[in-house]
Short mmCIF file of C-alpha atoms in Angstrom, two decimals:
data_model
loop_
_atom_site.label_atom_id
_atom_site.label_comp_id
_atom_site.label_asym_id
_atom_site.label_seq_id
_atom_site.Cartn_x
_atom_site.Cartn_y
_atom_site.Cartn_z
CA MET J 1 -22.59 -14.56 -2.38
CA PRO J 2 -22.23 -11.70 -4.99
CA LEU J 3 -21.23 -8.54 -3.86
CA VAL J 4 -24.71 -6.27 -4.57
CA CYS J 5 -23.33 -2.47 -2.90
CA LEU J 6 -20.12 -0.58 -3.15
CA THR J 7 -19.65 -1.36 0.61
CA ASP J 8 -19.70 -4.88 -0.26
CA PHE J 9 -16.38 -4.46 -2.33
CA ARG J 10 -14.79 -2.50 0.08
CA GLU J 11 -15.50 -4.67 2.43
CA HIS J 12 -13.97 -7.58 0.16
CA ALA J 13 -10.64 -5.55 -0.26
CA ARG J 14 -10.23 -4.96 3.04
CA GLU J 15 -10.04 -8.82 4.24
CA HIS J 16 -7.71 -9.45 1.43
CA LEU J 17 -5.32 -6.62 0.61
CA SER J 18 -2.21 -6.11 2.58
CA LYS J 19 -2.11 -3.93 5.81
CA SER J 20 0.02 -1.79 4.05
CA THR J 21 -1.99 -1.35 1.34
CA TRP J 22 -5.29 -1.25 2.48
CA ASP J 23 -3.85 1.86 4.94
CA PHE J 24 -2.89 2.95 2.10
CA ILE J 25 -5.68 3.15 -0.34
CA GLU J 26 -8.31 4.07 2.77
CA GLY J 27 -6.29 6.21 4.62
CA GLY J 28 -7.13 10.04 4.87
CA ALA J 29 -5.18 13.38 7.18
CA ASP J 30 -5.04 13.58 10.46
CA ASP J 31 -8.55 12.24 12.29
CA CYS J 32 -9.74 12.04 8.76
CA CYS J 33 -12.99 14.34 9.09
CA THR J 34 -12.68 15.27 5.94
CA ARG J 35 -12.23 11.67 4.57
CA ASP J 36 -15.60 10.76 6.50
CA GLU J 37 -17.67 13.73 6.06
CA ASN J 38 -17.47 13.55 1.96
CA MET J 39 -19.88 10.56 2.83
CA ALA J 40 -21.65 11.60 5.19
CA ALA J 41 -22.84 14.73 4.04
CA PHE J 42 -24.93 13.26 0.83
CA LYS J 43 -27.04 11.57 3.56
CA LYS J 44 -27.95 15.28 5.02
CA ILE J 45 -29.45 15.38 1.39
CA ARG J 46 -33.15 14.15 0.45
CA LEU J 47 -34.56 13.78 -2.95
CA ARG J 48 -38.22 15.59 -3.95
CA PRO J 49 -39.22 13.18 -5.95
CA ARG J 50 -41.91 14.03 -8.53
CA TYR J 51 -43.95 11.35 -10.43
CA LEU J 52 -46.58 10.51 -13.01
CA LYS J 53 -43.44 11.85 -15.47
CA ASP J 54 -43.14 9.33 -18.15
CA VAL J 55 -39.95 8.46 -17.68
CA SER J 56 -40.01 4.53 -20.09
CA LYS J 57 -36.88 6.12 -21.34
CA VAL J 58 -34.04 6.98 -19.17
CA ASP J 59 -31.18 8.47 -20.82
CA MET J 60 -27.94 8.87 -18.81
CA ARG J 61 -25.71 9.70 -21.71
CA THR J 62 -23.75 13.50 -20.86
CA THR J 63 -20.75 14.90 -22.44
CA ILE J 64 -17.57 16.35 -20.64
CA GLN J 65 -15.28 18.57 -22.78
CA GLY J 66 -17.40 18.00 -26.01
CA ALA J 67 -16.62 14.19 -25.26
CA GLU J 68 -20.03 11.52 -24.83
CA ILE J 69 -20.00 9.09 -22.17
CA SER J 70 -22.52 6.79 -21.16
CA ALA J 71 -23.60 7.97 -17.54
CA PRO J 72 -21.96 10.85 -15.45
CA ILE J 73 -19.65 8.55 -13.82
CA CYS J 74 -15.78 8.70 -14.49
CA ILE J 75 -12.57 7.11 -12.81
CA ALA J 76 -10.59 9.75 -10.25
CA PRO J 77 -7.14 9.24 -10.78
CA THR J 78 -5.14 7.47 -8.53
CA GLY J 79 -2.16 5.87 -7.86
CA PHE J 80 -0.35 2.43 -8.00
CA HIS J 81 -2.95 0.37 -9.06
CA ARG J 82 -0.79 -2.83 -9.23
CA LEU J 83 -1.09 -2.22 -5.42
CA ALA J 84 -4.68 -3.85 -5.82
CA TRP J 85 -3.76 -6.34 -8.79
CA PRO J 86 -1.38 -7.53 -11.28
CA ASP J 87 -2.33 -5.31 -13.93
CA GLY J 88 -2.85 -2.03 -12.44
CA GLU J 89 -3.75 0.84 -14.31
CA MET J 90 -4.48 -1.49 -18.02
CA SER J 91 -7.35 -3.52 -16.49
CA THR J 92 -8.64 -0.16 -15.03
CA ALA J 93 -8.32 1.58 -18.11
CA ARG J 94 -9.93 -1.70 -20.11
CA ALA J 95 -12.95 -1.33 -18.03
CA ALA J 96 -13.13 2.20 -18.35
CA GLN J 97 -13.39 1.49 -22.34
CA ALA J 98 -15.49 -1.15 -21.63
CA ALA J 99 -18.36 1.36 -19.94
CA SER J 100 -17.83 4.31 -22.33
CA ILE J 101 -16.92 6.68 -19.49
CA CYS J 102 -13.39 8.94 -19.12
CA TYR J 103 -10.61 7.54 -17.07
CA ILE J 104 -8.26 10.06 -15.22
CA THR J 105 -4.54 8.49 -15.14
CA SER J 106 -2.38 9.51 -12.42
CA THR J 107 1.43 11.04 -12.94
CA TYR J 108 1.82 8.33 -9.99
CA ALA J 109 0.40 5.24 -12.02
CA SER J 110 1.95 2.35 -11.69
CA CYS J 111 1.79 0.79 -15.64
CA SER J 112 3.49 3.17 -18.53
CA LEU J 113 1.61 5.03 -20.12
CA GLU J 114 1.62 3.44 -23.02
CA ASP J 115 0.86 0.11 -21.99
CA ILE J 116 -2.53 1.94 -20.82
CA VAL J 117 -3.37 3.05 -24.21
CA ALA J 118 -2.23 0.34 -25.41
CA ALA J 119 -4.51 -1.75 -23.28
CA ALA J 120 -7.65 0.48 -23.93
CA PRO J 121 -6.76 2.17 -27.26
CA ARG J 122 -10.08 3.80 -27.75
CA GLY J 123 -10.88 4.71 -24.32
CA LEU J 124 -11.19 8.48 -23.11
CA ARG J 125 -8.19 9.55 -20.94
CA TRP J 126 -7.25 12.62 -18.99
CA PHE J 127 -4.17 12.39 -17.95
CA GLN J 128 -4.01 14.43 -14.65
CA LEU J 129 -0.59 16.24 -13.43
CA TYR J 130 1.16 17.06 -10.85
CA VAL J 131 3.85 19.74 -11.54
CA HIS J 132 7.33 19.28 -11.36
CA PRO J 133 9.97 22.24 -9.87
CA ASN J 134 11.47 21.09 -13.35
CA ARG J 135 9.46 23.04 -16.17
CA GLN J 136 11.61 20.79 -19.05
CA ILE J 137 9.58 17.54 -17.23
CA ASN J 138 6.46 18.86 -17.50
CA LYS J 139 6.58 20.04 -21.17
CA GLN J 140 8.13 16.68 -21.72
CA MET J 141 5.37 14.51 -19.56
CA ILE J 142 2.51 17.11 -21.33
CA GLN J 143 3.81 16.60 -24.95
CA LYS J 144 4.51 12.78 -24.28
CA VAL J 145 0.53 12.65 -23.53
CA GLU J 146 -0.88 15.10 -25.71
CA SER J 147 0.73 12.52 -28.78
CA LEU J 148 -0.51 9.25 -26.80
CA GLY J 149 -4.37 10.59 -26.95
CA PHE J 150 -4.93 11.89 -24.26
CA LYS J 151 -7.95 14.43 -24.29
CA ALA J 152 -7.84 17.35 -21.63
CA LEU J 153 -4.67 17.81 -18.99
CA VAL J 154 -5.83 18.12 -14.76
CA ILE J 155 -3.68 19.78 -12.69
CA THR J 156 -4.15 18.92 -9.32
CA VAL J 157 -3.95 22.29 -7.08
CA ASP J 158 -4.25 21.12 -3.45
CA VAL J 159 -0.85 19.10 -3.10
CA PRO J 160 1.96 22.03 -2.51
CA LYS J 161 3.01 19.37 0.55
CA VAL J 162 1.61 15.47 0.88
CA GLY J 163 -0.83 15.74 3.58
CA ASN J 164 -0.37 14.42 7.08
CA ARG J 165 -1.11 10.92 6.91
CA ARG J 166 -1.06 9.05 10.04
CA ASN J 167 -1.85 5.62 8.79
CA ASP J 168 1.39 6.17 6.32
CA ILE J 169 3.30 7.24 9.16
CA THR J 170 1.98 4.34 11.68
CA ASN J 171 3.06 1.22 9.20
CA GLN J 172 6.45 4.00 8.55
CA VAL J 173 5.55 4.05 5.17
CA ASP J 174 7.63 6.67 3.18
CA LEU J 175 5.45 7.56 -0.04
CA MET J 176 9.01 7.56 -2.15
CA LYS J 177 9.49 4.19 -1.92
CA LYS J 178 8.92 2.04 0.88
CA LEU J 179 5.55 1.40 0.11
CA LEU J 180 6.43 0.67 -3.42
CA LEU J 181 9.51 -1.99 -2.64
CA LYS J 182 7.30 -4.01 0.05
CA ASP J 183 4.16 -4.40 -2.26
CA LEU J 184 5.39 -4.13 -5.32
CA GLY J 185 9.11 -4.91 -5.09
CA SER J 186 9.45 -8.69 -6.26
CA PRO J 187 12.08 -9.43 -8.30
CA GLU J 188 9.44 -11.63 -11.35
CA MET J 189 8.26 -7.96 -11.11
CA GLY J 190 11.03 -7.12 -14.22
CA ASN J 191 11.48 -3.41 -14.92
CA VAL J 192 8.03 -2.67 -13.34
CA MET J 193 9.93 -0.44 -10.64
CA PRO J 194 10.99 2.40 -13.16
CA TYR J 195 7.60 3.80 -13.74
CA PHE J 196 6.99 4.07 -9.91
CA GLN J 197 9.88 6.98 -9.11
CA MET J 198 7.19 9.49 -7.71
CA SER J 199 8.99 13.05 -8.16
CA PRO J 200 8.61 15.83 -6.04
CA ILE J 201 5.94 18.24 -6.79
CA ASP J 202 6.37 21.95 -6.83
CA PRO J 203 5.06 24.07 -3.89
CA SER J 204 5.61 27.14 -6.06
CA ILE J 205 3.56 27.26 -8.47
CA CYS J 206 0.75 29.66 -8.78
CA TRP J 207 -1.93 30.95 -10.90
CA GLU J 208 0.25 33.10 -13.36
CA ASP J 209 1.91 30.06 -14.22
CA LEU J 210 -1.35 28.57 -15.73
CA SER J 211 -0.43 30.80 -18.62
CA TRP J 212 2.98 28.88 -19.78
CA PHE J 213 0.87 25.37 -19.80
CA GLN J 214 -1.58 26.52 -21.54
CA SER J 215 1.39 27.66 -24.48
CA MET J 216 2.10 24.28 -23.63
CA THR J 217 -0.48 22.54 -24.84
CA ARG J 218 -3.80 22.59 -27.31
CA LEU J 219 -5.70 19.89 -24.57
CA PRO J 220 -8.34 21.48 -22.41
CA ILE J 221 -6.57 22.16 -18.95
CA ILE J 222 -8.91 20.85 -15.93
CA LEU J 223 -8.15 22.28 -12.03
CA LYS J 224 -8.68 19.79 -9.70
CA GLY J 225 -8.60 20.43 -5.98
CA ILE J 226 -10.92 23.48 -5.82
CA LEU J 227 -13.19 24.15 -2.82
CA THR J 228 -13.83 27.89 -3.11
CA LYS J 229 -15.77 30.83 -4.76
CA GLU J 230 -12.50 32.38 -4.82
CA ASP J 231 -10.67 30.01 -6.78
CA ALA J 232 -13.12 29.35 -9.20
CA GLU J 233 -14.01 33.06 -10.06
CA LEU J 234 -9.92 32.86 -10.70
CA ALA J 235 -9.67 29.59 -12.36
CA VAL J 236 -12.28 31.47 -14.49
CA LYS J 237 -10.60 34.63 -14.84
CA HIS J 238 -7.20 32.61 -16.14
CA ASN J 239 -9.30 30.92 -18.83
CA VAL J 240 -9.33 27.39 -17.31
CA HIS J 241 -11.91 24.54 -19.14
CA GLY J 242 -13.18 22.94 -16.30
CA ILE J 243 -13.43 22.77 -12.56
CA ILE J 244 -13.19 19.09 -10.12
CA VAL J 245 -14.83 20.49 -7.11
CA SER J 246 -12.33 17.92 -4.36
CA ASN J 247 -10.48 17.90 -1.80
CA HIS J 248 -8.61 14.96 -1.96
CA GLY J 249 -10.67 12.26 -0.85
CA GLY J 250 -9.38 14.01 2.77
CA ARG J 251 -6.29 12.93 2.37
CA GLN J 252 -4.47 16.58 1.88
CA LEU J 253 -6.06 19.52 4.16
CA ASP J 254 -8.44 17.84 7.12
CA GLU J 255 -11.76 19.99 7.95
CA VAL J 256 -12.23 21.66 4.89
CA PRO J 257 -15.49 21.10 3.53
CA ALA J 258 -17.13 17.96 2.12
CA SER J 259 -16.80 18.47 -1.88
CA ILE J 260 -20.87 17.98 -2.11
CA ASP J 261 -20.78 20.61 0.35
CA ALA J 262 -18.41 23.06 -1.76
CA LEU J 263 -19.70 22.32 -4.81
CA THR J 264 -22.94 24.88 -5.18
CA GLU J 265 -20.77 27.57 -4.03
CA VAL J 266 -18.32 26.43 -6.88
CA VAL J 267 -20.93 25.93 -9.07
CA ALA J 268 -23.15 29.53 -8.77
CA ALA J 269 -19.12 30.94 -8.56
CA VAL J 270 -18.55 29.72 -12.30
CA LYS J 271 -21.52 30.99 -13.78
CA GLY J 272 -22.08 28.30 -16.29
CA LYS J 273 -18.75 29.54 -17.98
CA VAL J 274 -16.73 25.97 -17.61
CA GLU J 275 -18.23 22.25 -16.74
CA VAL J 276 -18.05 21.51 -13.04
CA TYR J 277 -16.52 18.73 -11.67
CA LEU J 278 -16.95 16.43 -8.10
CA ASP J 279 -15.30 13.83 -6.27
CA GLY J 280 -15.60 12.09 -2.99
CA GLY J 281 -17.83 10.69 -1.38
CA ILE J 282 -19.87 8.71 -4.19
CA ARG J 283 -20.56 5.86 -2.74
CA THR J 284 -24.81 5.50 -4.47
CA GLY J 285 -26.50 6.51 -7.51
CA ASN J 286 -28.10 8.67 -5.21
CA ASP J 287 -25.13 10.48 -4.48
CA VAL J 288 -24.49 10.66 -8.42
CA LEU J 289 -27.95 11.71 -8.59
CA LYS J 290 -27.30 14.46 -5.74
CA ALA J 291 -24.55 15.93 -7.27
CA LEU J 292 -25.33 16.59 -10.50
CA ALA J 293 -29.02 18.37 -9.08
CA LEU J 294 -26.22 20.60 -7.47
CA GLY J 295 -24.78 21.16 -10.04
CA ALA J 296 -21.80 18.86 -10.83
CA LYS J 297 -21.95 18.10 -14.68
CA CYS J 298 -20.22 13.89 -14.02
CA VAL J 299 -18.69 12.84 -10.62
CA PHE J 300 -15.19 10.87 -10.83
CA VAL J 301 -14.90 7.97 -8.63
CA GLY J 302 -12.08 6.57 -6.47
CA ARG J 303 -11.54 4.62 -3.54
CA PRO J 304 -14.26 1.89 -5.27
CA ILE J 305 -12.67 1.82 -8.08
CA LEU J 306 -9.14 0.10 -6.34
CA TRP J 307 -11.57 -2.56 -4.54
CA GLY J 308 -13.02 -3.50 -7.52
CA LEU J 309 -9.90 -4.01 -8.56
CA ALA J 310 -8.53 -5.86 -5.59
CA TYR J 311 -11.40 -8.20 -6.48
CA LYS J 312 -11.19 -9.23 -9.60
CA GLY J 313 -9.26 -6.79 -12.00
CA GLU J 314 -10.80 -5.15 -14.95
CA HIS J 315 -13.87 -7.30 -14.42
CA GLY J 316 -13.94 -6.51 -10.82
CA VAL J 317 -13.94 -2.46 -11.74
CA LYS J 318 -16.86 -3.42 -14.70
CA GLU J 319 -19.00 -4.79 -12.00
CA VAL J 320 -18.00 -1.25 -9.66
CA LEU J 321 -19.48 0.72 -12.72
CA ASP J 322 -21.90 -1.19 -13.05
CA ILE J 323 -23.55 -1.11 -10.10
CA LEU J 324 -23.41 2.46 -10.10
CA LYS J 325 -24.18 3.22 -13.45
CA ASN J 326 -27.51 0.74 -12.38
CA GLU J 327 -28.15 2.29 -8.89
CA PHE J 328 -27.95 5.45 -10.97
CA HIS J 329 -30.64 4.76 -13.48
CA THR J 330 -33.45 4.28 -10.42
CA SER J 331 -32.50 6.87 -9.16
CA MET J 332 -33.30 8.58 -12.04
CA THR J 333 -36.24 6.92 -12.70
CA LEU J 334 -37.89 7.07 -9.33
CA THR J 335 -37.30 10.64 -9.31
CA GLY J 336 -38.50 11.42 -12.88
CA LYS J 337 -35.87 12.33 -13.97
CA GLN J 338 -35.87 11.46 -18.22
CA VAL J 339 -32.43 12.96 -18.63
CA SER J 340 -29.05 12.84 -17.34
CA GLY J 341 -27.05 16.19 -16.90
CA ILE J 342 -30.29 18.50 -16.60
CA ASN J 343 -30.03 19.60 -13.08
CA GLU J 344 -33.79 19.54 -12.59
CA VAL J 345 -34.36 17.07 -9.50
CA THR J 346 -34.89 19.06 -6.48
CA ILE J 347 -33.04 18.46 -3.44
CA LYS J 348 -33.09 19.31 0.24
CA GLN J 349 -30.44 20.29 3.35
CA CYS J 350 -31.23 18.13 5.99
CA SER J 351 -30.69 20.13 9.46
#
């Protein structure tokens, strides 16, 4: 039977991936309250459709940081794609290029950046950076991604320490080594393992350090992990180019707001001075429309991309993206929305 929604891809991945890989992908922090609330919060929002509007031509295109994408649905940074499919991030990059959307490549990619770029040389790609304690290593990485044609630097701010992920502890998974050696360390993998050396993350990084990064690159700097008005205002003050409202898929601090619940506060705080994006909990085209209605420029999708990879690699990711895009087109049409990127759809919060 064909897989017709993202839930179908999730179930297929759960049935076919090893337990340790599934737990690593799906796990959240502590009781997983935030992970689950990311999705549940969308269901508390109702759309208010407008009819007798000409929707014979619906245009999903938008721009992010000046680059056009085919729809406001892009790929969030997640690590270790080879856990789900042998070609890993190369397959993900090819699917993103074919869909004409942005793919944020993770610091913890399981393929070399050179191989990822070679797999999809025309793709729009941003790079997600976990800040290393050694400034020279950060400098070298930034220079490398800039030379490889990445178009933005996404600095993750919500991991001064890895969250308390019980599934990984239960499975006796050391995020630095054990999962990778168990799932990926076969002799025939050749020289893949050097790309899996997870580096330490600097817990001392603070707002004043952003000027150093800005001096290192001409790339626009996006902060990923902002959830509050106060931090959004500081981001604008420090001249960043964008914010991804995110709680790390519920994998860091549990019992923080769902991303969609934090979005309005952040959008109001930046007053249109920087672009605001969202990740966390996107599972349907309606979810995409709700995020845009609340002020997001586009959304980024994480776990469902890995489910697609586990299904059929590049083609599975393409199917996931196609489903989301088709659902979003339907949502736009049935709410009377002709153009993506204009948050004119009215919504209602359920009590």
